[in-house]
Rosetta silent file (secondary structure, phi, psi, omega in degrees, C-alpha in Angstrom):
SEQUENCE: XXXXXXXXXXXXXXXXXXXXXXXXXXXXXXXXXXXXXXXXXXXXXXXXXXXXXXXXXXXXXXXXXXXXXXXXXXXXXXXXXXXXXXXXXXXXXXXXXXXXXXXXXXXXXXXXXXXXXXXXXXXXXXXXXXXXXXXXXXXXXXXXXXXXXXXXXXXXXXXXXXXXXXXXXXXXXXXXXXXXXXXXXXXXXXXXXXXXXXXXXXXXXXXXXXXXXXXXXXXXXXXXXXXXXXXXXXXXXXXXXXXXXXXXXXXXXXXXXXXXXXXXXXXXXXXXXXXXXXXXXXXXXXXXXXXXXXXXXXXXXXXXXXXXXXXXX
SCORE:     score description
SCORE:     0.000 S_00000001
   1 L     0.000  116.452  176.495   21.465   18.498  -60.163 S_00000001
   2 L   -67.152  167.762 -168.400   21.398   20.378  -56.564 S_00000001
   3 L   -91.876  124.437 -171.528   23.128   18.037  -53.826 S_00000001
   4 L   -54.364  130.735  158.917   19.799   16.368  -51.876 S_00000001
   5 L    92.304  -15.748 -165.522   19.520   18.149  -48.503 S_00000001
   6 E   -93.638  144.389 -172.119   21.473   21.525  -49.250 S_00000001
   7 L   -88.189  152.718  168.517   19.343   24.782  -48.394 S_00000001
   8 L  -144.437  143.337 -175.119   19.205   27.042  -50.987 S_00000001
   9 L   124.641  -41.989 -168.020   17.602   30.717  -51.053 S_00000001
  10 L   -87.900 -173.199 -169.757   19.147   32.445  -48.450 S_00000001
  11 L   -61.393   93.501  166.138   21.878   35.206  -48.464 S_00000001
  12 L   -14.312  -21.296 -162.998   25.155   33.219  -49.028 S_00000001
  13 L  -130.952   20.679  165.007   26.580   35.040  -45.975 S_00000001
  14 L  -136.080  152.434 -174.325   24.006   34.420  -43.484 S_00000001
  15 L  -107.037  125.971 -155.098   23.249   31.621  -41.519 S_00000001
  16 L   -71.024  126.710 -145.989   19.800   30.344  -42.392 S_00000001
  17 H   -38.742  -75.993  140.912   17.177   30.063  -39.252 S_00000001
  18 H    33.202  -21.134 -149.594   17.094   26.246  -39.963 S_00000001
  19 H  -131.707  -40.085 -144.969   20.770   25.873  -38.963 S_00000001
  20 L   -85.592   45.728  144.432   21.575   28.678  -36.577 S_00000001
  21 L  -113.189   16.285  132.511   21.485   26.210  -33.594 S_00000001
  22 L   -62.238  -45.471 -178.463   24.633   24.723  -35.064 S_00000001
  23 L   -60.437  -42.277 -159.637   26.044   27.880  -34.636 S_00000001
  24 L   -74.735   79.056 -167.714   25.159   28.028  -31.086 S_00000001
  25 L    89.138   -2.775 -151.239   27.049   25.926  -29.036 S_00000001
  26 L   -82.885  170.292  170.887   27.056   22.465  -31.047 S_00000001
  27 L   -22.779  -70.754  161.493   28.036   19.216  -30.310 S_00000001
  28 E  -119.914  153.108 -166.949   31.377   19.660  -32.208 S_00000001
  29 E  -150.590  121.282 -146.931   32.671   22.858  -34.000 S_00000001
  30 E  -116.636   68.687 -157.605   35.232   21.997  -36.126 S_00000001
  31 L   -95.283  127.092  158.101   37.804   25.015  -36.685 S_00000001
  32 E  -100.136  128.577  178.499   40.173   25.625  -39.720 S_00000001
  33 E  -114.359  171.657  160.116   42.991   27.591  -40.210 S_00000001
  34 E  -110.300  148.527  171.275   46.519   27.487  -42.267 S_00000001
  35 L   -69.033  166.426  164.515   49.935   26.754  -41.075 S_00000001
  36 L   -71.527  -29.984  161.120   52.634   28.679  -42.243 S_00000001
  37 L  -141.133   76.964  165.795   53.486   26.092  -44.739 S_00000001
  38 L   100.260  -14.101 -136.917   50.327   25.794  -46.320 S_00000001
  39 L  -115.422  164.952 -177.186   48.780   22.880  -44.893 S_00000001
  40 E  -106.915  109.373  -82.688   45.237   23.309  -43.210 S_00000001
  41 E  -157.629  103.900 -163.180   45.263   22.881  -39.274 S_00000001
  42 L  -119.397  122.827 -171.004   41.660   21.212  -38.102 S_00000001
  43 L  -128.164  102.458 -153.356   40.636   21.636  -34.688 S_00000001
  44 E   -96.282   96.609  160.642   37.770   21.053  -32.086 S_00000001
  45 L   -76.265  144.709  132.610   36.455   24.534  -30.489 S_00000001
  46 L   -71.058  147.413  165.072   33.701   25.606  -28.818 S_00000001
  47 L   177.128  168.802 -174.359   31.520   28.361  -29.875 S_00000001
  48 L  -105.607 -146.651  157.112   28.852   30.615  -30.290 S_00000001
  49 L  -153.058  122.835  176.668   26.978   33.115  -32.404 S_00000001
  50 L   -88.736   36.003 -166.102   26.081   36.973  -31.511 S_00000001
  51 L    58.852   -3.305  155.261   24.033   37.315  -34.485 S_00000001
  52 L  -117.833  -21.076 -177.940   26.358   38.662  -36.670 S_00000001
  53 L  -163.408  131.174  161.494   29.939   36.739  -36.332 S_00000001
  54 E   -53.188  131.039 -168.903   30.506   33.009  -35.207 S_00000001
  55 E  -112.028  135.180  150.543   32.672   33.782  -31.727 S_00000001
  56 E  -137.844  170.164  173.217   35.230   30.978  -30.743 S_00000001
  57 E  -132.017  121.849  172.811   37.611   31.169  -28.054 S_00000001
  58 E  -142.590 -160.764 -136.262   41.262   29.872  -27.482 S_00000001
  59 E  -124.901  131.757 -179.624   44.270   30.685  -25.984 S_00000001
  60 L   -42.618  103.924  125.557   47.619   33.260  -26.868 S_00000001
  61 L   111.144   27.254  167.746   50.101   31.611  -29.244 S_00000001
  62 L   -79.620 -176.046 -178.542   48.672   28.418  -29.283 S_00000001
  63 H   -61.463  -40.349 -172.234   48.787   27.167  -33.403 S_00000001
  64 H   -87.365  -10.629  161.776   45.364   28.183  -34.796 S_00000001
  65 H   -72.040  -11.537 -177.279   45.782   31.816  -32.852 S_00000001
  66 H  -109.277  -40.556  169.045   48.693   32.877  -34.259 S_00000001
  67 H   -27.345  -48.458 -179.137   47.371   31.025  -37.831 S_00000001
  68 H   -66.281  -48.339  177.177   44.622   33.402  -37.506 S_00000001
  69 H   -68.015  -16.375  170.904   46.693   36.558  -36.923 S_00000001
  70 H   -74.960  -40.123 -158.839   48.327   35.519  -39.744 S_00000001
  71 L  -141.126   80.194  160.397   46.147   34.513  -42.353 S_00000001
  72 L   -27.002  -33.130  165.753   42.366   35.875  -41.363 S_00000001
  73 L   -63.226   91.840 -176.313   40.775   33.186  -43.609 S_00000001
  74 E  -110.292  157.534  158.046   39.056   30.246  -41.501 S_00000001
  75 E  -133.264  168.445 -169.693   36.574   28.067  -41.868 S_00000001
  76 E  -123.170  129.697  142.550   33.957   26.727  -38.967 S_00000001
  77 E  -134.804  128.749 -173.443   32.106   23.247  -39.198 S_00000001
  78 E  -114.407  113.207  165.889   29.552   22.641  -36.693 S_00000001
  79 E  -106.518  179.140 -178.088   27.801   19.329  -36.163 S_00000001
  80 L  -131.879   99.053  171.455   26.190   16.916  -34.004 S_00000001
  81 L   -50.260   29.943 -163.198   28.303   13.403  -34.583 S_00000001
  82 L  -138.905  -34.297 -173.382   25.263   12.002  -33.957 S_00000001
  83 L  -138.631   53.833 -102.202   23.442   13.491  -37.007 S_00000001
  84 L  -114.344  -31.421 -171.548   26.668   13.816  -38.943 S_00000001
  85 L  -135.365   54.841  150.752   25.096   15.044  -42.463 S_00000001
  86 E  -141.563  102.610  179.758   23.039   17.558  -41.000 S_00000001
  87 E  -170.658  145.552  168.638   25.987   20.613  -40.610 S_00000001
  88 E   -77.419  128.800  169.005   27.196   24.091  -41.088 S_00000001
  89 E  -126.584  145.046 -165.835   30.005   25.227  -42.819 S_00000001
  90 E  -129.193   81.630 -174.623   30.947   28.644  -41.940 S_00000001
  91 E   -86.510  107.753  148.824   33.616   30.153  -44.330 S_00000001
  92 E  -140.228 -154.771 -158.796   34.872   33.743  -43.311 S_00000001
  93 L  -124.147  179.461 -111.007   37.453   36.253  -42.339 S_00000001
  94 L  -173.456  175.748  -98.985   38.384   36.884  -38.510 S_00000001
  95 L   114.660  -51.258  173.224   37.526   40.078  -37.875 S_00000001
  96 E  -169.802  133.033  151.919   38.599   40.489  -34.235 S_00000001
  97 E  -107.678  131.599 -170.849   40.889   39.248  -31.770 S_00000001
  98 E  -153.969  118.137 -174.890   40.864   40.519  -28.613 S_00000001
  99 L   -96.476   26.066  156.945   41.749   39.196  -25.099 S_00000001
 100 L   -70.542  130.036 -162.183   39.684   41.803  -23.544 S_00000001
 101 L   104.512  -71.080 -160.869   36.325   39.843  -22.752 S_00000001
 102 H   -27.528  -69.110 -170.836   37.978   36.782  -23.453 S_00000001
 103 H   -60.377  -28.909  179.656   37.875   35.125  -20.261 S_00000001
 104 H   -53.211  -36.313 -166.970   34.335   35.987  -19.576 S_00000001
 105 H   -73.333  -40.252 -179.181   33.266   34.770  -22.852 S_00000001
 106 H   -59.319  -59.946 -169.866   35.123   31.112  -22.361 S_00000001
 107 H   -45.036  -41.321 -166.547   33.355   30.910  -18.701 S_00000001
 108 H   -52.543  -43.621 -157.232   30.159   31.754  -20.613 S_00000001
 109 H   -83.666   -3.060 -179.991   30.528   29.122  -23.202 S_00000001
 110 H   -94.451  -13.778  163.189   31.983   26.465  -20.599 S_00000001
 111 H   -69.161  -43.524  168.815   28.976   27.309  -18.605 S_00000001
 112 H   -53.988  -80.280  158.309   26.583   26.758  -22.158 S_00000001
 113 H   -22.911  -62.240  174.792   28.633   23.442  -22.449 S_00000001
 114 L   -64.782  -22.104 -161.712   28.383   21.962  -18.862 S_00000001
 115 L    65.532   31.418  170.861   24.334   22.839  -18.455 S_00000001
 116 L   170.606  170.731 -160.609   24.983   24.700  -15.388 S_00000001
 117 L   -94.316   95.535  177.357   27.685   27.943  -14.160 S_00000001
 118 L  -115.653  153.348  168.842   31.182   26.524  -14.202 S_00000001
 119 L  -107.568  159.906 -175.478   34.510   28.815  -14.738 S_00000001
 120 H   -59.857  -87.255  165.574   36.849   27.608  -17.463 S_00000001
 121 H   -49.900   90.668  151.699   40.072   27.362  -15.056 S_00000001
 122 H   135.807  -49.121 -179.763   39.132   24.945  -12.508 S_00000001
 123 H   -67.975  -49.032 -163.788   35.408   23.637  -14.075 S_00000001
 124 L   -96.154  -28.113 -151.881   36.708   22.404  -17.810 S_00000001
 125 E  -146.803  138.405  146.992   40.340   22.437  -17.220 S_00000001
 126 L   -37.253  133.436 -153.456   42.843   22.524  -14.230 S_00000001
 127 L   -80.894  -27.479  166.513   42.515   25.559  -12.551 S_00000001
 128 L   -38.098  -36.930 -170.611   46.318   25.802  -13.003 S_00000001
 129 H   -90.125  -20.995  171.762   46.605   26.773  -16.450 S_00000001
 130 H   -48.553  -41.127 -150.542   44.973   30.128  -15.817 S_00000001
 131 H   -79.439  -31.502  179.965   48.380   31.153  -14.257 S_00000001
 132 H  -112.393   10.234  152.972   50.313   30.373  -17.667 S_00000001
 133 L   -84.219  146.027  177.980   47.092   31.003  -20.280 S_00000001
 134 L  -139.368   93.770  169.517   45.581   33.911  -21.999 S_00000001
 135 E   -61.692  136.302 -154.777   42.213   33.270  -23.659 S_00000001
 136 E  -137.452  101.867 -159.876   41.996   35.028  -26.633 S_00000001
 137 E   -78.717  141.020  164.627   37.728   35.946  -27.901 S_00000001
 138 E  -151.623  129.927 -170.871   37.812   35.604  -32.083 S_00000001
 139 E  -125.516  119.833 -172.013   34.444   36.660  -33.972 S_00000001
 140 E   -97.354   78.943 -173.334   34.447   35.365  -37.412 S_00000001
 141 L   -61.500  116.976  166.660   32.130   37.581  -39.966 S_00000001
 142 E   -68.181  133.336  172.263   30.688   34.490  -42.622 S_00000001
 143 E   -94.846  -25.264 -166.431   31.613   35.499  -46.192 S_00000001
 144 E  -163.870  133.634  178.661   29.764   31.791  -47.822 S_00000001
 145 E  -129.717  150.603 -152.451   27.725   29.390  -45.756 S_00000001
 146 E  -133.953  100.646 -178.495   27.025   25.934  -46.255 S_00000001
 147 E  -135.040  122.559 -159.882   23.917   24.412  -44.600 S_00000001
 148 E  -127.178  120.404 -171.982   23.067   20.524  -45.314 S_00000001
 149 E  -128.593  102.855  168.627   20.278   18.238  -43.642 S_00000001
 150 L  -163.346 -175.067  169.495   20.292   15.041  -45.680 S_00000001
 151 L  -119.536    0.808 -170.035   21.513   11.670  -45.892 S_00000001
 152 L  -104.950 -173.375 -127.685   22.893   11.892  -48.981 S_00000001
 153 L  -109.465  170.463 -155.504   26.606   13.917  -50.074 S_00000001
 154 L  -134.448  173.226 -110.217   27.068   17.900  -49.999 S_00000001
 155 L   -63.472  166.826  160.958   27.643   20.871  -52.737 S_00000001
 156 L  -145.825  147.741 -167.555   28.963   20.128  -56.306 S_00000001
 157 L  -150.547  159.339  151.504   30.363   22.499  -57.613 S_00000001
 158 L    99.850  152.677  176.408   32.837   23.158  -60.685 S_00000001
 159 L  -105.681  139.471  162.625   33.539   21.830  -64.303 S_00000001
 160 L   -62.176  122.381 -159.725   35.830   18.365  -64.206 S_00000001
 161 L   -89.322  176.449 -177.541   39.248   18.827  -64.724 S_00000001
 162 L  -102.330  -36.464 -165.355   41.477   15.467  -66.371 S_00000001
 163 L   -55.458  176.512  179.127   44.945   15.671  -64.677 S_00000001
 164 L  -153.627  162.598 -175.468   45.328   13.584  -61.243 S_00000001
 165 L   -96.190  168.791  150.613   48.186   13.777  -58.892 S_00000001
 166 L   -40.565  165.962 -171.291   50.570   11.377  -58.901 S_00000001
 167 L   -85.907  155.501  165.291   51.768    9.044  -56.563 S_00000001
 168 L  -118.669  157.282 -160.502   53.187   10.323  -52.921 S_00000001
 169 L   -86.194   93.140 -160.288   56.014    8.971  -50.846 S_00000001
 170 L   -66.127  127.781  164.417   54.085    7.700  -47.684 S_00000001
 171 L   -81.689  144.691 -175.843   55.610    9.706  -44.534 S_00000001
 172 L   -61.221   74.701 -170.562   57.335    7.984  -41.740 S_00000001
 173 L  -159.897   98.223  156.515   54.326    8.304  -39.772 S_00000001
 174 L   -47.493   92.348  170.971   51.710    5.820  -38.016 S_00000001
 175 L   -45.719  151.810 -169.211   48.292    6.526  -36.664 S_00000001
 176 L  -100.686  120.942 -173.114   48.921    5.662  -32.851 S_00000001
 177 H   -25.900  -21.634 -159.822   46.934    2.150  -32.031 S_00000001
 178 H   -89.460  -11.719  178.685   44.926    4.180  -29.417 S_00000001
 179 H  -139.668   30.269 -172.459   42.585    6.279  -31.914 S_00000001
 180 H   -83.191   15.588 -165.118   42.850    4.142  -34.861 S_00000001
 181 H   -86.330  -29.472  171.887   39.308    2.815  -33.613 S_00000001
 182 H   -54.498  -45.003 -164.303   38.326    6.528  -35.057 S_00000001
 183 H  -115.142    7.456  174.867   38.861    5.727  -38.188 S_00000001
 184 H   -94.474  -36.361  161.700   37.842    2.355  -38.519 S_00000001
 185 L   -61.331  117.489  159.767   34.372    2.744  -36.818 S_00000001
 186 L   -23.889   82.657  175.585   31.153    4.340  -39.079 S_00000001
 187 L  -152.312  117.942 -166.967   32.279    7.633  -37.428 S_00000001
 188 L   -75.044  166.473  169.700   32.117   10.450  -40.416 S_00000001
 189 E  -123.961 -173.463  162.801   34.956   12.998  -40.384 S_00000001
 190 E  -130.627  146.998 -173.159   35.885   16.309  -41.593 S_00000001
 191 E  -107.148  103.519  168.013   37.815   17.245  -44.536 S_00000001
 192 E   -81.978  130.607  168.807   39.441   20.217  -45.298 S_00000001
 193 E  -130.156  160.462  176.378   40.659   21.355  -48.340 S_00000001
 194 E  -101.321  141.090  173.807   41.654   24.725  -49.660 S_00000001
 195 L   -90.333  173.293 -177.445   40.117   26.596  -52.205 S_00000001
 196 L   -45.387  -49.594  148.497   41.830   28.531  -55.346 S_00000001
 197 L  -153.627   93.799  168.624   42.049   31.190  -52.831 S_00000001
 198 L    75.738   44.929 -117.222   43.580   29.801  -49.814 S_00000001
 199 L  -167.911   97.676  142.896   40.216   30.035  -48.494 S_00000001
 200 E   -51.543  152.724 -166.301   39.671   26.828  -46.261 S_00000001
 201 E  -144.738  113.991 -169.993   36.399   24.938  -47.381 S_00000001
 202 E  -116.502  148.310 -169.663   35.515   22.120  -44.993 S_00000001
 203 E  -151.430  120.753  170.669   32.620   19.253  -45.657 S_00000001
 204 E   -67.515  126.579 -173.849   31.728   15.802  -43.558 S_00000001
 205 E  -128.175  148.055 -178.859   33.103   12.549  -45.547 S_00000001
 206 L   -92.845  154.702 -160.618   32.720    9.323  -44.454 S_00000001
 207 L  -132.917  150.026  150.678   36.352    7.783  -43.748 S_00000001
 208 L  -117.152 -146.054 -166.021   38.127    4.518  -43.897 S_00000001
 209 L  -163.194  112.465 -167.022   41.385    3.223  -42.835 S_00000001
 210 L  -125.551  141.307  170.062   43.854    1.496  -45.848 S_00000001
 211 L     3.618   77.303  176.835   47.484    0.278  -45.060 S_00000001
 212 L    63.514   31.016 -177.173   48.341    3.706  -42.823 S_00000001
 213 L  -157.623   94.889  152.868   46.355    6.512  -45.040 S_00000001
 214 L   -11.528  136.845 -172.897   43.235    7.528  -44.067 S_00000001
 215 E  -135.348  160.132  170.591   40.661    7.240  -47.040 S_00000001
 216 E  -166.413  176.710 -168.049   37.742    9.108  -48.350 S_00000001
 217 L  -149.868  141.404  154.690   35.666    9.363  -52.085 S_00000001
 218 L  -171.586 -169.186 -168.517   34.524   11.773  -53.712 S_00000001
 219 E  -124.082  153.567  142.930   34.462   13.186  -57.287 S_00000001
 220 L    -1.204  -56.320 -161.238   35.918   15.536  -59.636 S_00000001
 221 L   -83.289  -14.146  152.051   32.906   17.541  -60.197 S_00000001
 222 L   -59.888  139.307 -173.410   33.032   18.277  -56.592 S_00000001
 223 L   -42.783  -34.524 -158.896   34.171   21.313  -54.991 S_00000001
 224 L   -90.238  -17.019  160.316   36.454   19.616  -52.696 S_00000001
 225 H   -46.312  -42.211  173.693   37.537   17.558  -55.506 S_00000001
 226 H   -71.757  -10.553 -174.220   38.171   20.466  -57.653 S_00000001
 227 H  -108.302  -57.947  169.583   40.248   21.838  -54.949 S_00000001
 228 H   -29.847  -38.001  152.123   42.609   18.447  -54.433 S_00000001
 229 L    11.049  -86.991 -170.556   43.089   19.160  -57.991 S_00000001
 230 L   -73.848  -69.276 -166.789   45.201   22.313  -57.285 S_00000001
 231 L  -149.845  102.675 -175.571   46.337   21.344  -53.828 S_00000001
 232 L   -75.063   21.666  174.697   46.845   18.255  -51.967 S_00000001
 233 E   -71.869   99.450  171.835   47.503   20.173  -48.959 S_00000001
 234 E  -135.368 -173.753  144.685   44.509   18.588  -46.642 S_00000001
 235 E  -118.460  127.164 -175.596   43.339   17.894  -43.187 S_00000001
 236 E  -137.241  128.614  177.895   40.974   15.276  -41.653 S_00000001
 237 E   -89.144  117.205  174.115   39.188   15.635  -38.285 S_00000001
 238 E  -113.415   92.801 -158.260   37.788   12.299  -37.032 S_00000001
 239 E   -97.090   82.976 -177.579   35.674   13.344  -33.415 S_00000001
 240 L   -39.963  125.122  157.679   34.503   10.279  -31.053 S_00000001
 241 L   -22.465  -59.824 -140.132   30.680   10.122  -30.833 S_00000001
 242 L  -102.036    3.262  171.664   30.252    9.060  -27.213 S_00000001
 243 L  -178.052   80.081  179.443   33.134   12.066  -26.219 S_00000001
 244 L   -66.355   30.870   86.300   34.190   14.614  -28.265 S_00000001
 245 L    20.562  -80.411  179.435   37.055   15.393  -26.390 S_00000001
 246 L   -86.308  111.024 -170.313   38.439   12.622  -27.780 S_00000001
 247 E  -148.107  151.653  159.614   39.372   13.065  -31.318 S_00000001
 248 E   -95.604  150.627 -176.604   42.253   12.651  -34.131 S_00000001
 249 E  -128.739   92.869  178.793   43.744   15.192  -36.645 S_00000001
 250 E  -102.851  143.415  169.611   45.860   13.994  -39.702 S_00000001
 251 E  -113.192  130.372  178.427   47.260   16.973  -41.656 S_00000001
 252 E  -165.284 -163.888 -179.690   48.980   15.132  -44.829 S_00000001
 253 E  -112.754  164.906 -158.963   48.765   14.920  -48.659 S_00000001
 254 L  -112.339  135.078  172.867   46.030   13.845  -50.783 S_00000001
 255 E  -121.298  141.013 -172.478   46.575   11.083  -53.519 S_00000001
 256 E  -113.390  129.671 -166.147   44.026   11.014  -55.910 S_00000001
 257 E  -130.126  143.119  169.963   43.249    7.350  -57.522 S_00000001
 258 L  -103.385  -17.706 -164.136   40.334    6.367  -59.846 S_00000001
 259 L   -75.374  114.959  161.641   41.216    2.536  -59.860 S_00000001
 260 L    87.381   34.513  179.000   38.164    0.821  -57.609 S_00000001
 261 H   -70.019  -28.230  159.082   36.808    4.114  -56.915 S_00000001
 262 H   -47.845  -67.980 -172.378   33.388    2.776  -57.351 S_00000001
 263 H   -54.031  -13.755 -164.748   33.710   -0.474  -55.452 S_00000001
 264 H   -51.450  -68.025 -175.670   35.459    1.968  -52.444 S_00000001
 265 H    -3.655  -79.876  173.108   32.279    3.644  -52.586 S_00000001
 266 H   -42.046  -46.707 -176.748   29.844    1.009  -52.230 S_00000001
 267 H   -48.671  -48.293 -177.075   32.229   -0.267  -49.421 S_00000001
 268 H   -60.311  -48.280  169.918   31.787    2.829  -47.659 S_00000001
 269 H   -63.477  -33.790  139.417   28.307    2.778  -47.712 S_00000001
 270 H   -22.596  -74.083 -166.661   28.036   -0.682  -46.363 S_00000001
 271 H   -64.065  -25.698 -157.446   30.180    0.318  -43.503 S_00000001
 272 H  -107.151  -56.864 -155.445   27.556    3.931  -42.878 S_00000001
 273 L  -139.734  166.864 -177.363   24.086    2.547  -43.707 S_00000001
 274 L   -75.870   33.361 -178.459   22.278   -0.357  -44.356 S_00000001
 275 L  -113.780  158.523  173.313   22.503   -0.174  -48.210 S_00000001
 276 L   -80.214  -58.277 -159.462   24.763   -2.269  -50.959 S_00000001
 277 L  -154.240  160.146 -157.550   25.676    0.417  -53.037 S_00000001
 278 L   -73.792  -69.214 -169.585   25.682    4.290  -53.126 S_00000001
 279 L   -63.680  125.455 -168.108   24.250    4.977  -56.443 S_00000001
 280 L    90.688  -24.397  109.643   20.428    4.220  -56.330 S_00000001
 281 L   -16.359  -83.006  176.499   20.630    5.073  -52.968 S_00000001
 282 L   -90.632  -57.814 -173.061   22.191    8.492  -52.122 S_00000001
 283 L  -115.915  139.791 -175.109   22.098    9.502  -55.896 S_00000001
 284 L   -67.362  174.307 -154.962   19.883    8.008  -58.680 S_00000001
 285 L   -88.288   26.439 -173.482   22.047    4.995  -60.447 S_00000001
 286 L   -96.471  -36.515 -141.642   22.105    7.737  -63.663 S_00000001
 287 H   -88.392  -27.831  169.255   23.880   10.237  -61.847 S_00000001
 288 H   -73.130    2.557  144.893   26.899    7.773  -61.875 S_00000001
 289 H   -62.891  -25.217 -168.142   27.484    8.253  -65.010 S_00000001
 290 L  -126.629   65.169  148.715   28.291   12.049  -65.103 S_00000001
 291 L  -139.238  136.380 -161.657   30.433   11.895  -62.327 S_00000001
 292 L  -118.399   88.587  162.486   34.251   10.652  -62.397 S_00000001
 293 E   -40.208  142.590  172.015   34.974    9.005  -58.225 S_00000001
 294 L  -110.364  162.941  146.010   38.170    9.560  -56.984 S_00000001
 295 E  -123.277  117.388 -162.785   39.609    7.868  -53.941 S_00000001
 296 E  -102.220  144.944 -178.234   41.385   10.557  -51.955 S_00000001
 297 E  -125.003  129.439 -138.114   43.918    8.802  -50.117 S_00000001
 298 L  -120.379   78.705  138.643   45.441   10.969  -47.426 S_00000001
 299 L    33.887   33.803 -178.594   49.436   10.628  -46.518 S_00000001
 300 E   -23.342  119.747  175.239   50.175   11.631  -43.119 S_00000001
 301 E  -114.657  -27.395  151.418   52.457   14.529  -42.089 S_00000001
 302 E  -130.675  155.295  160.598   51.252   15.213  -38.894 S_00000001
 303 E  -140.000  156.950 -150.792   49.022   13.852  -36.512 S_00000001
 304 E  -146.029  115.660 -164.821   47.429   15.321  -33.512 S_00000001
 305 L   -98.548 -173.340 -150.340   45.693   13.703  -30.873 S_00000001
 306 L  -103.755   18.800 -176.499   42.885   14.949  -28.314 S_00000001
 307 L   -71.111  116.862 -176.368   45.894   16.371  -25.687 S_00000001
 308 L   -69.709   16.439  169.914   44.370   19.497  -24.156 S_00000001
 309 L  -154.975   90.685  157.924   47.981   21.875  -24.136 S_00000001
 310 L  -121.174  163.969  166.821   50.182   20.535  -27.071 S_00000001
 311 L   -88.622   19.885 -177.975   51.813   22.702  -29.139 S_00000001
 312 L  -127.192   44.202 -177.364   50.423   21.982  -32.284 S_00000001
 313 L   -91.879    0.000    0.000   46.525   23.198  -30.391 S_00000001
């Protein structure tokens, strides 16, 4: 069964007309890379598109620039929190870094951003950090594109596998009362998971909030399911509607659970739309048979909050 809403026909590696004003500028742009150990490092960018390679811009030796120099394999999701399951996922390689350019291109896109001709240092930001920053232009060739306008759930992919992980040792770690309204609020997120290889692959999940662990559902038969599998190494981006600015980032591990994975389900959809229960809804009620829900429940190990110079930017 194709997944309701996902374009199909074009060139895996191009981004389909239909779309490319996600590339351009959107609302949120959601960029991943990996840490050095392993885990995938979700991020709120701006950027554009020159017709050939998604462009973002950030700054010398913050965490996703040296991630990048490291490991060339990113992925971009661009959305409108507003329209949440209408978005681009933009899977490629890095291609070029360069701070030649660099600043021009951030004035450009904080000028695209603002509606009107602002400079970066001094318009978006205190004009101060130009003296200790170095913007650093990165153009991002797509190798596999992802483009989904529905209301209903996004690629399946994959045969189901049986194993499950195991339980995890909750880390000494707290969402901080000040954004837990992110994850409690109908406000979709983004999930990252890594593919077989190391290949971030990112997709908007609707989120909940369960004694300190972020929650999301999905299934087995899913790609991103199919990748928790393998590696419970994730990241989830939650981005405030009314100021995307303001946003949270847990990087942690994914526990996989089957026990009330249905009722989660239904729950979730309650809390998103004005329906009782997913199946007969999003998916005909048949289709829950030949799928096996999961409840991924996701651990914290880090968490990262909407501060515009931290070191873990």
């Amino acid at each position: 069964m194709r997944p309701i809403g996902l374009l199909i026909g074009h060139p895996p590696e191009e981004i389909p007309a239909s779309h490319r004003d996600l590339a351009q500028c959107p609302p949120v742009a959601a960029l991943s890379t990996v840490m050095p150990d392993g885990y995938p490092q979700t991020s709120v960018v701006w950027c554009d598109f020159d017709g050939q390679c998604v462009r973002v811009n950030t700054m010398r030796g913050f965490a996703k620039e040296r991630n990048m120099r490291r490991n060339r394999r990113v992925t971009l999701l661009c959305y409108d929190p507003r329209q949440p399951l209408r978005y681009l996922e933009v899977r490629g390689m890095v291609v070029e870094m360069t701070e030649a350019g660099a600043a021009e291109h951030l004035d450009c896109l904080a000028s695209k951003y603002a509606g009107r001709p602002v400079r970066f240092f001094g318009g978006s930001i205190p004009a101060s950090f130009a003296e200790t920053e170095t913007p650093v232009l990165c153009r991002i060739r797509p190798t596999h594109v992802v483009a989904l306008d529905a209301t209903g759930s996004a690629r399946r992919d994959g045969g189901e596998k049986k194993r499950m992980t195991g339980p995890i040792a909750p880390a000494p770690l707290s969402i901080p009362p000040s954004h837990l309204d992110l994850l409690t609020r109908p406000i979709c997120g983004v999930l990252t998971t890594l593919g077989h290889d190391g290949q971030p692959q990112s997709t908007v999940v609707w989120v909940d909030l369960d004694r300190g662990c972020a929650r999301v559902n999905t299934t087995l038969e899913r790609q991103k399911g199919n990748n928790l599998l393998d590696n419970q190494k994730v990241s989830l981006l939650v981005v405030d509607p009314s100021n995307t600015s303001r946003f949270i980032q847990i990087r942690g591990d994914a526990e996989l659970v089957t026990k009330d994975a249905h009722e989660h389900l239904d729950a979730l959809t309650r809390k998103y739309t004005n329906h009782s229960a997913y199946y007969g809804y999003i998916y005909p009620e048949a289709q829950r048979l030949r799928e096996t829900r999961v409840i991924c429940r996701i651990h914290p190990r880090r968490v990262t909050l909407d501060a515009i110079h931290i070191a873990d930017h």
